[in-house]
Amino acid sequence: MGNNLLGHLTIWDYAIVAAYVVILAVIGYRASLAQRDKPEESLFLANKSLGWASIGFNMWGTNVGPSMLLAFASIGYSTGIVAVNFEWYAFVFLFLLAVVFAPRYLAARVSTMPGFMGQQFGDSTQNILAWYALIKILISWLSLGLFAGGVLVRQILGVPMWQSVIVLVLFAGLFAYTGGLRAIAKVNVFQMLLLIGVSLTLSILGVLKVGGLARVWHGVPSHYWNLVHPAADPKYPWYAILLGYPVSAIAFFCTDQAMVQSVLGAKSLEQGQLGVNFIGWLKILSLPLFILTGILCYELFPSLKDPNEAYMTMVTSLFPAGLKGLVVVVLIAVLVGTIGSSLNALSTVFTLDVYARRINPRATEADVVRVGRLTVLVGCAFAVGMALAIDSVKGLNLFDVFQAVLGFIAPPLAVVFLLTVFWRRTTQRAVNAILSVGSAFSLGVGVVYLWVLPPTKYDFWPHYLVLSFCIFATLFVAAVLLSLTDPKGQAERQAVDYGVLTRPTARVRALWLALTVVMLGLYVVFNGH
């Protein structure tokens, strides 16, 4: 199969790509014009103007990276639908964000996650978390995200890595630089609708080619349709997903600046909660949009040498001339969504938590906007350097590394935020120790696992998701003990007055109940084999 899409493109495809770039530029330009009156607020929190649809699409756009398109098709090709757990199980933690965390974030009137923790435990905590958040955004979002995108563009167009990452980062940086969160949110709505349209078209063409849904259903081994795999399954045993996934999910959905920022920019708490509910519904689409592509490819091309080629194989063989350009567009779209949101989160945390508090407390609004934009440029340069460095390390299976890296970054964050919100006795000493020493421990185990004693050579390791859970449990117990043995700690914690926390409205409750029923139904349907 020719994997390089460039040879398959016609004049129509190039016209589609050109039209797309023009439309994006117009949307971004209009969004940045609309915010000339309050540049600081709109650069970071979109003037608190986002409605539920923008929030849902923007969070989904941040979440659906290019790695998802390729990885999910690849996992679908080799194991079936088990990876949908990483999408569907998320609704529990999205609910936690909507009902437990979001009301407190919005009532505390914070712009950043470090700012929220600083209100509770003071400056030292805010500083540690700000630097932790910056490193996390730079490595896990920007560098790995850009690397995945570079691999993808190289695969499609056959251009060298350095060219593809520079073009991508300039494109994404443009929106973060000029329009901030508001421009990114507007652009993401358009891009995600496009992604749904193109991916759904690919799935429908594949189903027709196989010969209908019944053929698709019976054309693969029956375990392909099982969400829950037995404990003996080496890749995705049920207990690993059950225990390990929540650690990453809490850190990712409830505490990650790039994910939560859309909710902080909500018009109201209700719009924020509806937006988070909406991403839960959007995540159901991962099966027909992303995983099914791989399963269909398995039925149509059962002898692929590399499952990672499943997505591009489907595109080059099923899409007629003129539509292949749309695929290039969609792949650029998911990248710009992720990288744009992470650049914006990076500039928000650095500018508000480090620059305006530490470096220049007397900064004017114009200073803050200027530094926010400078941070975007520095972030772009750093991400390009890191992506090229990752590219020089050979033999990485990108997607497992991606999940594993999250699994080692997540435990300290999950522990600290859960205890802060659910347990009044948590003390500053405990939080700071977990964020500094606990993070060093968690990341240290990660380095040993990934590079020093890799599980491919040493078989004493548990599954990386189980390992992530064990680190979480250890840090959790340590935090509780540190809090209980800290006599002055309780007095030092600042009582943050949230006022009376608003209860979810009837509409919010009804939609969450509906989503829960649908999700439980899907788990029942996809386990009867």
Short mmCIF file of N, CA, C and O in Angstrom, two decimals, residues 37-121:
data_model
loop_
_atom_site.label_atom_id
_atom_site.label_comp_id
_atom_site.label_asym_id
_atom_site.label_seq_id
_atom_site.Cartn_x
_atom_site.Cartn_y
_atom_site.Cartn_z
N ASP A 37 -11.20 45.06 23.18
CA ASP A 37 -11.48 45.89 24.36
C ASP A 37 -10.81 45.37 25.63
O ASP A 37 -10.37 46.14 26.46
N LYS A 38 -10.74 44.05 25.83
CA LYS A 38 -10.14 43.49 27.06
C LYS A 38 -9.14 42.42 26.68
O LYS A 38 -9.41 41.23 26.83
N PRO A 39 -7.96 42.81 26.19
CA PRO A 39 -7.06 41.79 25.65
C PRO A 39 -6.62 40.75 26.68
O PRO A 39 -6.50 39.58 26.37
N GLU A 40 -6.41 41.17 27.94
CA GLU A 40 -5.86 40.21 28.91
C GLU A 40 -6.86 39.10 29.19
O GLU A 40 -6.56 37.92 29.13
N GLU A 41 -8.11 39.51 29.46
CA GLU A 41 -9.11 38.50 29.82
C GLU A 41 -9.37 37.53 28.67
O GLU A 41 -9.53 36.34 28.86
N SER A 42 -9.41 38.08 27.44
CA SER A 42 -9.79 37.20 26.34
C SER A 42 -8.63 36.31 25.90
O SER A 42 -8.84 35.23 25.40
N LEU A 43 -7.40 36.80 26.09
CA LEU A 43 -6.26 35.97 25.70
C LEU A 43 -6.27 34.69 26.52
O LEU A 43 -6.00 33.61 26.01
N PHE A 44 -6.57 34.79 27.82
CA PHE A 44 -6.47 33.62 28.69
C PHE A 44 -7.80 32.91 28.92
O PHE A 44 -7.88 31.70 28.89
N LEU A 45 -8.86 33.69 29.19
CA LEU A 45 -10.13 33.03 29.53
C LEU A 45 -11.30 33.45 28.65
O LEU A 45 -12.45 33.34 29.03
N ALA A 46 -10.99 33.96 27.46
CA ALA A 46 -12.03 34.25 26.46
C ALA A 46 -13.13 35.15 27.02
O ALA A 46 -14.30 35.00 26.69
N ASN A 47 -12.75 36.12 27.90
CA ASN A 47 -13.74 37.04 28.50
C ASN A 47 -14.86 36.31 29.22
O ASN A 47 -15.96 36.82 29.33
N LYS A 48 -14.61 35.10 29.65
CA LYS A 48 -15.67 34.27 30.26
C LYS A 48 -16.91 34.26 29.37
O LYS A 48 -18.03 34.49 29.82
N SER A 49 -16.68 33.99 28.08
CA SER A 49 -17.79 34.11 27.12
C SER A 49 -18.19 32.77 26.52
O SER A 49 -19.01 32.71 25.62
N LEU A 50 -17.57 31.66 26.96
CA LEU A 50 -17.80 30.39 26.26
C LEU A 50 -19.09 29.71 26.70
O LEU A 50 -19.38 29.62 27.89
N GLY A 51 -19.87 29.26 25.70
CA GLY A 51 -21.08 28.49 25.99
C GLY A 51 -20.76 27.00 25.98
O GLY A 51 -19.64 26.59 25.67
N TRP A 52 -21.77 26.17 26.26
CA TRP A 52 -21.52 24.73 26.43
C TRP A 52 -20.95 24.07 25.17
O TRP A 52 -20.07 23.22 25.25
N ALA A 53 -21.42 24.48 23.97
CA ALA A 53 -20.94 23.83 22.75
C ALA A 53 -19.46 24.13 22.53
O ALA A 53 -18.66 23.23 22.22
N SER A 54 -19.08 25.39 22.72
CA SER A 54 -17.66 25.77 22.56
C SER A 54 -16.80 25.01 23.55
O SER A 54 -15.72 24.54 23.22
N ILE A 55 -17.27 24.91 24.80
CA ILE A 55 -16.48 24.23 25.84
C ILE A 55 -16.31 22.75 25.48
O ILE A 55 -15.19 22.22 25.53
N GLY A 56 -17.42 22.11 25.12
CA GLY A 56 -17.35 20.68 24.79
C GLY A 56 -16.44 20.41 23.60
O GLY A 56 -15.54 19.55 23.65
N PHE A 57 -16.64 21.17 22.51
CA PHE A 57 -15.82 20.96 21.31
C PHE A 57 -14.35 21.29 21.59
O PHE A 57 -13.45 20.65 21.09
N ASN A 58 -14.12 22.35 22.38
CA ASN A 58 -12.75 22.76 22.65
C ASN A 58 -12.02 21.73 23.51
O ASN A 58 -10.86 21.39 23.26
N MET A 59 -12.72 21.20 24.54
CA MET A 59 -12.09 20.17 25.38
C MET A 59 -11.83 18.91 24.54
O MET A 59 -10.79 18.26 24.66
N TRP A 60 -12.78 18.59 23.68
CA TRP A 60 -12.61 17.41 22.83
C TRP A 60 -11.47 17.63 21.84
O TRP A 60 -10.64 16.75 21.62
N GLY A 61 -11.41 18.85 21.28
CA GLY A 61 -10.34 19.18 20.34
C GLY A 61 -8.97 19.12 21.00
O GLY A 61 -7.98 18.72 20.39
N THR A 62 -8.91 19.51 22.30
CA THR A 62 -7.66 19.43 23.05
C THR A 62 -7.28 17.96 23.27
O THR A 62 -6.13 17.58 23.28
N ASN A 63 -8.31 17.14 23.47
CA ASN A 63 -8.14 15.74 23.85
C ASN A 63 -7.85 14.83 22.64
O ASN A 63 -7.07 13.89 22.74
N VAL A 64 -8.48 15.11 21.49
CA VAL A 64 -8.31 14.24 20.32
C VAL A 64 -7.05 14.67 19.57
O VAL A 64 -7.10 15.55 18.73
N GLY A 65 -5.93 14.09 19.90
CA GLY A 65 -4.71 14.44 19.17
C GLY A 65 -4.58 13.56 17.94
O GLY A 65 -5.35 12.63 17.75
N PRO A 66 -3.58 13.84 17.12
CA PRO A 66 -3.35 13.01 15.93
C PRO A 66 -3.01 11.58 16.33
O PRO A 66 -3.31 10.63 15.63
N SER A 67 -2.40 11.46 17.52
CA SER A 67 -2.03 10.12 17.98
C SER A 67 -3.28 9.26 18.11
O SER A 67 -3.24 8.05 17.89
N MET A 68 -4.40 9.91 18.45
CA MET A 68 -5.63 9.14 18.63
C MET A 68 -6.10 8.52 17.32
O MET A 68 -6.47 7.35 17.28
N LEU A 69 -6.05 9.29 16.25
CA LEU A 69 -6.50 8.75 14.96
C LEU A 69 -5.69 7.53 14.58
O LEU A 69 -6.22 6.48 14.22
N LEU A 70 -4.37 7.66 14.69
CA LEU A 70 -3.50 6.56 14.27
C LEU A 70 -3.53 5.42 15.28
O LEU A 70 -3.62 4.25 14.92
N ALA A 71 -3.41 5.77 16.58
CA ALA A 71 -3.30 4.73 17.61
C ALA A 71 -4.58 3.93 17.69
O ALA A 71 -4.55 2.71 17.81
N PHE A 72 -5.72 4.62 17.67
CA PHE A 72 -6.98 3.90 17.82
C PHE A 72 -7.24 2.99 16.63
O PHE A 72 -7.72 1.88 16.79
N ALA A 73 -6.90 3.45 15.42
CA ALA A 73 -7.07 2.58 14.25
C ALA A 73 -6.14 1.38 14.37
O ALA A 73 -6.52 0.25 14.07
N SER A 74 -4.93 1.62 14.86
CA SER A 74 -3.95 0.55 15.01
C SER A 74 -4.40 -0.48 16.04
O SER A 74 -4.33 -1.69 15.82
N ILE A 75 -4.90 0.00 17.20
CA ILE A 75 -5.36 -0.93 18.25
C ILE A 75 -6.63 -1.65 17.79
O ILE A 75 -6.82 -2.84 18.04
N GLY A 76 -7.51 -0.91 17.07
CA GLY A 76 -8.71 -1.54 16.51
C GLY A 76 -8.33 -2.67 15.56
O GLY A 76 -8.94 -3.74 15.57
N TYR A 77 -7.29 -2.45 14.76
CA TYR A 77 -6.83 -3.45 13.79
C TYR A 77 -6.34 -4.70 14.52
O TYR A 77 -6.65 -5.82 14.13
N SER A 78 -5.57 -4.51 15.60
CA SER A 78 -4.94 -5.69 16.21
C SER A 78 -5.72 -6.29 17.38
O SER A 78 -5.56 -7.48 17.65
N THR A 79 -6.57 -5.51 18.08
CA THR A 79 -7.26 -6.10 19.25
C THR A 79 -8.75 -5.80 19.33
O THR A 79 -9.41 -6.23 20.27
N GLY A 80 -9.28 -4.97 18.42
CA GLY A 80 -10.72 -4.68 18.52
C GLY A 80 -10.99 -3.42 19.33
O GLY A 80 -10.19 -2.49 19.33
N ILE A 81 -12.11 -3.40 20.06
CA ILE A 81 -12.61 -2.14 20.63
C ILE A 81 -12.12 -1.84 22.04
O ILE A 81 -12.57 -0.89 22.67
N VAL A 82 -11.17 -2.65 22.57
CA VAL A 82 -10.82 -2.49 23.99
C VAL A 82 -10.34 -1.07 24.33
O VAL A 82 -10.58 -0.57 25.42
N ALA A 83 -9.70 -0.39 23.38
CA ALA A 83 -9.17 0.95 23.67
C ALA A 83 -10.27 1.98 23.88
O ALA A 83 -10.01 3.07 24.39
N VAL A 84 -11.50 1.65 23.50
CA VAL A 84 -12.61 2.59 23.75
C VAL A 84 -12.77 2.83 25.26
O VAL A 84 -13.32 3.85 25.67
N ASN A 85 -12.29 1.91 26.09
CA ASN A 85 -12.32 2.15 27.54
C ASN A 85 -11.67 3.48 27.90
O ASN A 85 -12.12 4.15 28.83
N PHE A 86 -10.59 3.82 27.19
CA PHE A 86 -9.88 5.06 27.50
C PHE A 86 -10.74 6.29 27.20
O PHE A 86 -10.42 7.39 27.63
N GLU A 87 -11.81 6.10 26.45
CA GLU A 87 -12.73 7.20 26.12
C GLU A 87 -14.02 7.12 26.93
O GLU A 87 -14.49 8.10 27.47
N TRP A 88 -14.60 5.91 27.00
CA TRP A 88 -15.93 5.78 27.61
C TRP A 88 -15.88 5.82 29.13
O TRP A 88 -16.77 6.34 29.77
N TYR A 89 -14.85 5.23 29.70
CA TYR A 89 -14.70 5.21 31.16
C TYR A 89 -14.50 6.64 31.69
O TYR A 89 -14.72 6.94 32.85
N ALA A 90 -14.11 7.55 30.78
CA ALA A 90 -13.83 8.94 31.18
C ALA A 90 -15.06 9.65 31.73
O ALA A 90 -14.93 10.62 32.47
N PHE A 91 -16.27 9.18 31.38
CA PHE A 91 -17.47 9.94 31.78
C PHE A 91 -17.57 10.08 33.30
O PHE A 91 -18.06 11.07 33.82
N VAL A 92 -17.05 9.08 34.03
CA VAL A 92 -17.09 9.13 35.51
C VAL A 92 -16.28 10.33 36.00
O VAL A 92 -16.68 11.05 36.92
N PHE A 93 -15.12 10.56 35.38
CA PHE A 93 -14.21 11.60 35.86
C PHE A 93 -14.59 12.96 35.31
O PHE A 93 -14.34 13.98 35.94
N LEU A 94 -15.26 12.95 34.15
CA LEU A 94 -15.83 14.21 33.65
C LEU A 94 -16.95 14.67 34.58
O LEU A 94 -17.10 15.85 34.87
N PHE A 95 -17.72 13.70 35.09
CA PHE A 95 -18.78 14.02 36.05
C PHE A 95 -18.17 14.64 37.31
O PHE A 95 -18.68 15.63 37.86
N LEU A 96 -17.05 14.08 37.75
CA LEU A 96 -16.34 14.60 38.92
C LEU A 96 -15.91 16.05 38.68
O LEU A 96 -16.05 16.91 39.55
N LEU A 97 -15.39 16.31 37.47
CA LEU A 97 -14.99 17.68 37.12
C LEU A 97 -16.20 18.61 37.17
O LEU A 97 -16.16 19.68 37.76
N ALA A 98 -17.30 18.17 36.55
CA ALA A 98 -18.48 19.05 36.42
C ALA A 98 -19.12 19.36 37.77
O ALA A 98 -19.51 20.49 38.05
N VAL A 99 -19.22 18.33 38.63
CA VAL A 99 -20.05 18.48 39.84
C VAL A 99 -19.22 18.81 41.08
O VAL A 99 -19.70 19.49 41.99
N VAL A 100 -17.97 18.35 41.14
CA VAL A 100 -17.17 18.58 42.34
C VAL A 100 -16.13 19.69 42.14
O VAL A 100 -16.04 20.63 42.92
N PHE A 101 -15.35 19.59 41.05
CA PHE A 101 -14.24 20.53 40.88
C PHE A 101 -14.66 21.87 40.28
O PHE A 101 -14.30 22.92 40.81
N ALA A 102 -15.43 21.84 39.18
CA ALA A 102 -15.77 23.09 38.49
C ALA A 102 -16.47 24.11 39.40
O ALA A 102 -16.12 25.29 39.38
N PRO A 103 -17.46 23.69 40.24
CA PRO A 103 -18.10 24.69 41.09
C PRO A 103 -17.09 25.39 42.01
O PRO A 103 -17.18 26.59 42.26
N ARG A 104 -16.08 24.64 42.48
CA ARG A 104 -15.08 25.24 43.38
C ARG A 104 -14.12 26.14 42.61
O ARG A 104 -13.75 27.22 43.08
N TYR A 105 -13.72 25.71 41.41
CA TYR A 105 -12.81 26.55 40.62
C TYR A 105 -13.48 27.88 40.27
O TYR A 105 -12.87 28.94 40.36
N LEU A 106 -14.75 27.80 39.85
CA LEU A 106 -15.43 29.03 39.41
C LEU A 106 -15.76 29.92 40.61
O LEU A 106 -15.67 31.14 40.53
N ALA A 107 -16.13 29.29 41.74
CA ALA A 107 -16.44 30.09 42.95
C ALA A 107 -15.17 30.76 43.48
O ALA A 107 -15.22 31.86 44.03
N ALA A 108 -14.02 30.10 43.30
CA ALA A 108 -12.76 30.68 43.78
C ALA A 108 -12.23 31.75 42.82
O ALA A 108 -11.26 32.43 43.13
N ARG A 109 -12.87 31.89 41.66
CA ARG A 109 -12.50 32.90 40.65
C ARG A 109 -11.05 32.83 40.25
O ARG A 109 -10.35 33.85 40.19
N VAL A 110 -10.57 31.64 39.96
CA VAL A 110 -9.16 31.50 39.58
C VAL A 110 -9.03 31.40 38.07
O VAL A 110 -9.98 31.02 37.38
N SER A 111 -7.83 31.75 37.58
CA SER A 111 -7.55 31.60 36.15
C SER A 111 -6.69 30.38 35.88
O SER A 111 -6.59 29.93 34.75
N THR A 112 -6.02 29.89 36.93
CA THR A 112 -5.12 28.75 36.73
C THR A 112 -5.28 27.75 37.88
O THR A 112 -5.74 28.10 38.96
N MET A 113 -4.85 26.52 37.63
CA MET A 113 -4.86 25.47 38.66
C MET A 113 -3.87 25.80 39.80
O MET A 113 -4.22 25.64 40.97
N PRO A 114 -2.64 26.26 39.49
CA PRO A 114 -1.76 26.65 40.60
C PRO A 114 -2.37 27.77 41.45
O PRO A 114 -2.20 27.81 42.67
N GLY A 115 -3.12 28.68 40.80
CA GLY A 115 -3.78 29.76 41.54
C GLY A 115 -4.80 29.21 42.53
O GLY A 115 -4.94 29.69 43.66
N PHE A 116 -5.52 28.17 42.13
CA PHE A 116 -6.52 27.54 43.01
C PHE A 116 -5.83 26.94 44.24
O PHE A 116 -6.27 27.12 45.36
N MET A 117 -4.72 26.21 44.02
CA MET A 117 -4.02 25.59 45.15
C MET A 117 -3.35 26.66 46.02
O MET A 117 -3.26 26.50 47.24
N GLY A 118 -2.90 27.75 45.38
CA GLY A 118 -2.27 28.84 46.14
C GLY A 118 -3.25 29.48 47.11
O GLY A 118 -2.89 29.87 48.23
N GLN A 119 -4.53 29.58 46.70
CA GLN A 119 -5.56 30.13 47.61
C GLN A 119 -5.68 29.29 48.87
O GLN A 119 -5.98 29.79 49.94
N GLN A 120 -5.50 27.98 48.73
CA GLN A 120 -5.69 27.07 49.87
C GLN A 120 -4.46 27.00 50.76
O GLN A 120 -4.54 26.99 51.97
N PHE A 121 -3.28 26.91 50.10
CA PHE A 121 -2.07 26.57 50.87
C PHE A 121 -0.96 27.62 50.78
O PHE A 121 0.14 27.39 51.27
#
